[in-house]
GROMACS .gro file of C-alpha atoms in nm:
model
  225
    1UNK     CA    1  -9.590  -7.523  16.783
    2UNK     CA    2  -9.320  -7.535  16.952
    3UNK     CA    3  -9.043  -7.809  16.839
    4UNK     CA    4  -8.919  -8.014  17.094
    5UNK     CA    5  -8.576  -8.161  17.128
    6UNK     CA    6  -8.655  -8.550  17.089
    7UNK     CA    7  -8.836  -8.443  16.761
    8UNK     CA    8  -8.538  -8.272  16.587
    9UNK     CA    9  -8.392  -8.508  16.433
   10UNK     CA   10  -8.713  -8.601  16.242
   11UNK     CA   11  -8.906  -8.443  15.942
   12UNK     CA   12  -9.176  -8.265  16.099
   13UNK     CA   13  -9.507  -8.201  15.896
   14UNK     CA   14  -9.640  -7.877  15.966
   15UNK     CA   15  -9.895  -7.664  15.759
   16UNK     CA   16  -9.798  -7.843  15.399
   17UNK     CA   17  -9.388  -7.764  15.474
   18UNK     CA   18  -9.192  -8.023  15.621
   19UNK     CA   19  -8.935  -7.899  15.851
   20UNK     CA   20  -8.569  -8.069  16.006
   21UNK     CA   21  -8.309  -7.949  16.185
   22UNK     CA   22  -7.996  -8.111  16.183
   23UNK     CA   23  -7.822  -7.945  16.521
   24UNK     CA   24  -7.420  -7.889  16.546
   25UNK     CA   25  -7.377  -8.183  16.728
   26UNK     CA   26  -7.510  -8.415  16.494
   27UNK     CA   27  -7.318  -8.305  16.178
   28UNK     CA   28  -6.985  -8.464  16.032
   29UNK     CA   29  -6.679  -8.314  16.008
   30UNK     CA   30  -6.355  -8.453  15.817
   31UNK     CA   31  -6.049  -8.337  15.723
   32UNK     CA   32  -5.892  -8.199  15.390
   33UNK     CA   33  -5.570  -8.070  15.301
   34UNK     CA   34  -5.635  -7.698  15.348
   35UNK     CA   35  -5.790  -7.751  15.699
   36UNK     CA   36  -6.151  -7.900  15.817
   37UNK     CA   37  -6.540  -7.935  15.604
   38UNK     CA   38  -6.822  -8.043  15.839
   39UNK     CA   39  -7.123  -8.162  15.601
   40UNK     CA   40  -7.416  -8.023  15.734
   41UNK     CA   41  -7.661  -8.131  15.503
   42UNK     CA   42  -7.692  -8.344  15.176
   43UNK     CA   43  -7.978  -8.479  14.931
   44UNK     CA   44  -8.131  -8.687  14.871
   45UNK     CA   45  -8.036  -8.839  15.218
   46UNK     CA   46  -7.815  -9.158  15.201
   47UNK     CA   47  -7.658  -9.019  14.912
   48UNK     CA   48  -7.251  -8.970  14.993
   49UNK     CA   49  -7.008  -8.709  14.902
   50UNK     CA   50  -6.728  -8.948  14.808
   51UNK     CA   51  -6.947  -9.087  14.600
   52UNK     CA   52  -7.046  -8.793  14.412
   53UNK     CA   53  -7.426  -8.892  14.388
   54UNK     CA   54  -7.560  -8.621  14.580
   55UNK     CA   55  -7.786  -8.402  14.429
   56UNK     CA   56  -7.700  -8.056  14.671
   57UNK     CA   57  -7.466  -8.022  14.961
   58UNK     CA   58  -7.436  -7.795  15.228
   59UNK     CA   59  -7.113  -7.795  15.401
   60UNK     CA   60  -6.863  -7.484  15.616
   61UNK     CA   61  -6.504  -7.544  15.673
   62UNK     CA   62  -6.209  -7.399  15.871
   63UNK     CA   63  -5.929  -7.275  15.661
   64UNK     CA   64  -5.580  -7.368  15.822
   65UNK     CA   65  -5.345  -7.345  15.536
   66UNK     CA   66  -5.195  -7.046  15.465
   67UNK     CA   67  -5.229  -7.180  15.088
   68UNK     CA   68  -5.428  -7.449  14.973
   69UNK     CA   69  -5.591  -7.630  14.681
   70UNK     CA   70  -5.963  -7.745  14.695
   71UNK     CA   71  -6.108  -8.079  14.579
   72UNK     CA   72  -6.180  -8.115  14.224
   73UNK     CA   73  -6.589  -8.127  14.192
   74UNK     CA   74  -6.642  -8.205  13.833
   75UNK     CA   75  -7.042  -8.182  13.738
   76UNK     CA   76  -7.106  -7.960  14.071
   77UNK     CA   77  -7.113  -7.592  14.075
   78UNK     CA   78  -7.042  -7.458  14.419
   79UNK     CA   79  -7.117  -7.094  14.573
   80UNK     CA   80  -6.896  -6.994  14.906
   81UNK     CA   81  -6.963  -6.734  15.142
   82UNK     CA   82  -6.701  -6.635  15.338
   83UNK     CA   83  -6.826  -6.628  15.741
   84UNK     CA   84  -6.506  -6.524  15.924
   85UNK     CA   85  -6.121  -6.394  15.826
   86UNK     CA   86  -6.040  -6.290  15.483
   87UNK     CA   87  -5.912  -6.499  15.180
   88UNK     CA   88  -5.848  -6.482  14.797
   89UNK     CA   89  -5.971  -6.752  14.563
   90UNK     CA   90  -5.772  -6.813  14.221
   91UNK     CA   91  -5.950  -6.909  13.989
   92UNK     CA   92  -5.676  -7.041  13.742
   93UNK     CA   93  -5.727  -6.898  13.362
   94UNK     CA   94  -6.068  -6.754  13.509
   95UNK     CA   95  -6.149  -6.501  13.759
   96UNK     CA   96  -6.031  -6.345  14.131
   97UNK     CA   97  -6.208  -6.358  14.433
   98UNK     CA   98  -6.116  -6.115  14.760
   99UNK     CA   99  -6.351  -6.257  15.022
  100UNK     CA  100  -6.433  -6.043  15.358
  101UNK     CA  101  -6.716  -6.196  15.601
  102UNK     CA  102  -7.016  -6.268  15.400
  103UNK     CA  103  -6.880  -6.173  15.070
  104UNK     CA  104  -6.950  -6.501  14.821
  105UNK     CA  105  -6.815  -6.656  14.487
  106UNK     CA  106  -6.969  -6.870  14.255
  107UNK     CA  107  -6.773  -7.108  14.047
  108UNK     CA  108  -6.736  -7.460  13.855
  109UNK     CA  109  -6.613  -7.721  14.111
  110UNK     CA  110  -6.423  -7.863  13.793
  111UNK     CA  111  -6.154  -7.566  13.786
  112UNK     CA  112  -5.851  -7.544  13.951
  113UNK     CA  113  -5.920  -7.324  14.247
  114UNK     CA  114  -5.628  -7.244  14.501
  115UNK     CA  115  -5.707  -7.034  14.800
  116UNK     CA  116  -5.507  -6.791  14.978
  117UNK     CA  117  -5.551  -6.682  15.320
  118UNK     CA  118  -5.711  -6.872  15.658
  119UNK     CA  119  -6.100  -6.822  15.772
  120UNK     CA  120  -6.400  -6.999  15.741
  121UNK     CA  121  -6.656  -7.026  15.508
  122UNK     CA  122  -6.999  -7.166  15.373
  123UNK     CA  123  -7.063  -7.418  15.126
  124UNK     CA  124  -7.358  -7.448  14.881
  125UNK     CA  125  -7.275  -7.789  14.583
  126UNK     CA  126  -7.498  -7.815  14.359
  127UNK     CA  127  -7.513  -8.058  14.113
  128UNK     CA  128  -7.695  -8.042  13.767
  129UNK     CA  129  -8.054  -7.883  13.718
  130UNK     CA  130  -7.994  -7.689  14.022
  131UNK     CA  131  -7.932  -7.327  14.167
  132UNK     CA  132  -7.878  -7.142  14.480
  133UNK     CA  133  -7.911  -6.833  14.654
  134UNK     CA  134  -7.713  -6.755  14.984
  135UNK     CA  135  -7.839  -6.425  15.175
  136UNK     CA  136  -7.636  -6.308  15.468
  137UNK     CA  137  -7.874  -6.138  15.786
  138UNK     CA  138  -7.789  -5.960  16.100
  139UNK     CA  139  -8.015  -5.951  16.345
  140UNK     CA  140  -8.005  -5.710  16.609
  141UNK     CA  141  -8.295  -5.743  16.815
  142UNK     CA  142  -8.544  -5.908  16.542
  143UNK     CA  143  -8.581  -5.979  16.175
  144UNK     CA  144  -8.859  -6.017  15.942
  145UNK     CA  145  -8.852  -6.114  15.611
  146UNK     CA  146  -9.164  -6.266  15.377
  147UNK     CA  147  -9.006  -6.525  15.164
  148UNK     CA  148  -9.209  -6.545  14.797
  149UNK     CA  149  -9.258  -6.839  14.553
  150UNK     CA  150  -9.395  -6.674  14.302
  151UNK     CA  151  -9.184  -6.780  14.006
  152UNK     CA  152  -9.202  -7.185  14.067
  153UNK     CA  153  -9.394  -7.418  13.892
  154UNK     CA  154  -9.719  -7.539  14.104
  155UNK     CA  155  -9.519  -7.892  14.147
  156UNK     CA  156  -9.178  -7.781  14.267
  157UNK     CA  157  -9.020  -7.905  14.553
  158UNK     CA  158  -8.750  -7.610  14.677
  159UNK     CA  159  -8.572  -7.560  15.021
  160UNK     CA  160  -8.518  -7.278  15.276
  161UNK     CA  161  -8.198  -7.370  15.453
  162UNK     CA  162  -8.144  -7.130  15.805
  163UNK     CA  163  -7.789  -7.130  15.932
  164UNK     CA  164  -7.688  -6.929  16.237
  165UNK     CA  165  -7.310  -6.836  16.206
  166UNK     CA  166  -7.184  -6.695  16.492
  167UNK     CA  167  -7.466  -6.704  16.820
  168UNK     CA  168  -7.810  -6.795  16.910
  169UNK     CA  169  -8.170  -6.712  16.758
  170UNK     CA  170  -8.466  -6.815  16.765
  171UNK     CA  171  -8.629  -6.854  16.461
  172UNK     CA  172  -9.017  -6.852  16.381
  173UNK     CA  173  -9.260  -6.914  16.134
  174UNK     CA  174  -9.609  -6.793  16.116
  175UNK     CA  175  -9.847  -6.786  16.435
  176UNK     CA  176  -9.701  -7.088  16.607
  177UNK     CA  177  -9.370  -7.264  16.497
  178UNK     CA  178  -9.103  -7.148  16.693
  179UNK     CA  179  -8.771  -7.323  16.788
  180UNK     CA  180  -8.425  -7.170  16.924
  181UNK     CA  181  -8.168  -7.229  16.684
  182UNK     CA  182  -7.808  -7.227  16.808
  183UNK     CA  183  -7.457  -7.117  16.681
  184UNK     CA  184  -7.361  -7.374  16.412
  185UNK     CA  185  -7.725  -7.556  16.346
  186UNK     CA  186  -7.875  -7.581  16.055
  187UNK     CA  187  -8.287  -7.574  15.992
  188UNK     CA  188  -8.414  -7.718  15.662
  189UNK     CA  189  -8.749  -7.577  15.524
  190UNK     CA  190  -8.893  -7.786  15.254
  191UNK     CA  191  -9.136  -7.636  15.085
  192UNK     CA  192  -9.384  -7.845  14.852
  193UNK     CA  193  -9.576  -7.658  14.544
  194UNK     CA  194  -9.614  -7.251  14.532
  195UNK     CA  195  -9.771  -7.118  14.842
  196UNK     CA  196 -10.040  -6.854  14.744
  197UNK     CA  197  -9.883  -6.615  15.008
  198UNK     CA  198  -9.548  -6.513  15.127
  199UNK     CA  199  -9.386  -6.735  15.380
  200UNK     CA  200  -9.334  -6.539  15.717
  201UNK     CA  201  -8.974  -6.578  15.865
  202UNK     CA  202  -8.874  -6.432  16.189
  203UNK     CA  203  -8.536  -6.439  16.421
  204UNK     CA  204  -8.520  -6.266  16.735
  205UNK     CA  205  -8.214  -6.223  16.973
  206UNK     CA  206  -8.153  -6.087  17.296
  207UNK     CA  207  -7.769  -5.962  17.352
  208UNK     CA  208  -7.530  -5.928  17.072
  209UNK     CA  209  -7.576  -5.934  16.711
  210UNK     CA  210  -7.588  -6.248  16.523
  211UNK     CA  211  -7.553  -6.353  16.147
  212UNK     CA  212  -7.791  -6.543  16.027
  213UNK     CA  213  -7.779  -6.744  15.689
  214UNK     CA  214  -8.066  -6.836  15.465
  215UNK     CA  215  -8.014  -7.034  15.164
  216UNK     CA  216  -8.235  -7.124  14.931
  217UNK     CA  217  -8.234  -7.414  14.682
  218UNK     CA  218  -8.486  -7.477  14.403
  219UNK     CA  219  -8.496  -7.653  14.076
  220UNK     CA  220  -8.360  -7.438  13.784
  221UNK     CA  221  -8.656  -7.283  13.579
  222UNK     CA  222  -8.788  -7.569  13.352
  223UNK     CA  223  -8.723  -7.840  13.600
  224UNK     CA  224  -8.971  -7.981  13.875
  225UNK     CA  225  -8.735  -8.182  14.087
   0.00000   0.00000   0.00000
């Protein structure tokens, strides 16, 4: 199946998963006082970031400030994965970050957190009974990788989350879902239960190199959200 443009913007059922993508275009961007965020995703949908009722949020932003501060995020954890430049992260009375592309940090969003240095990044919040994995790819020509579920609970509703950073791919699943995903989109993969076998994911490029993103967000162990 392939996914047609004036179906993007909807939840697509296919095979038990539901899948969305939410292209460039389409996602919100705001300024802060270190630079630019652009939200590209947020649950449950409706919820709002100034609100601080969200339950995850997946954001990037442009780092113009040679120095900044970022927003206070008491009750979220974040994890950041730098995608471009390099930039320190002080974690005051706690730890050090140097972040090159793709390097990441995890942290409270309650500490005081200045950074130092421009570039952009990747955002994963996650608020409580939560957790998160980011896991950088490059694919050449194509990619492959079998995605497992074996350590949910049979009722757990988790996410894959594909972001391509810096070009075009197109991205497939199984014998027959295929879309092209471009520079900057995002492609949520909502997965319902524990499939029995490995979920097939697959990029393929033609031309240069591209990063490709996936992250993943389930319930921690003991919850079922």
């Amino acid at each position: 199946m392939f996914i047609p443009k004036e179906q993007e913007s909807d939840v697509i059922d296919w095979m038990g998963f539901s899948i969305k993508i939410i292209r460039q275009e389409d996602q919100k961007t705001a300024n802060w006082s270190g630079g630019a965020t652009t939200q590209m995703a947020i649950y449950p949908e409706g919820a709002s970031y100034e609100q601080r009722n969200f339950d995850w949020r997946i954001s990037r932003a442009a780092i113009h400030a040679e120095e900044s501060v970022f927003t206070s995020l008491p009750g979220y954890r974040r994890l950041l994965m730098a995608t471009q430049g390099e930039f320190v992260l002080e974690h005051e009375q706690r730890h050090t970050a140097v972040l090159k592309p793709f390097d990441q940090d995890r942290f409270d969003g309650a500490w005081t957190t200045r950074c130092r240095g421009k570039g952009n990044d990747l955002n994963v919040m996650l608020g409580p009974g939560y957790s998160a994995e980011m896991l950088p790819v490059l694919v050449r020509d194509s990619y492959r990788e079998d995605v497992q579920r074996s350590g949910l609970a049979a009722d757990t509703v988790s996410y894959e989350c594909i972001h391509p950073v810096d070009g075009d791919v197109e991205f497939s699943s199984g014998d027959d879902l295929s879309v092209v995903l471009r520079q900057g989109d995002l492609l949520i993969y909502k997965i319902n239960g524990r499939p029995e076998k490995p979920i097939v994911f697959r990029y393929a490029k033609a031309g240069a190199p591209v990063h490709v993103v996936r992250i993943t967000i389930c319930p921690e162990a003991g919850g079922t959200k």
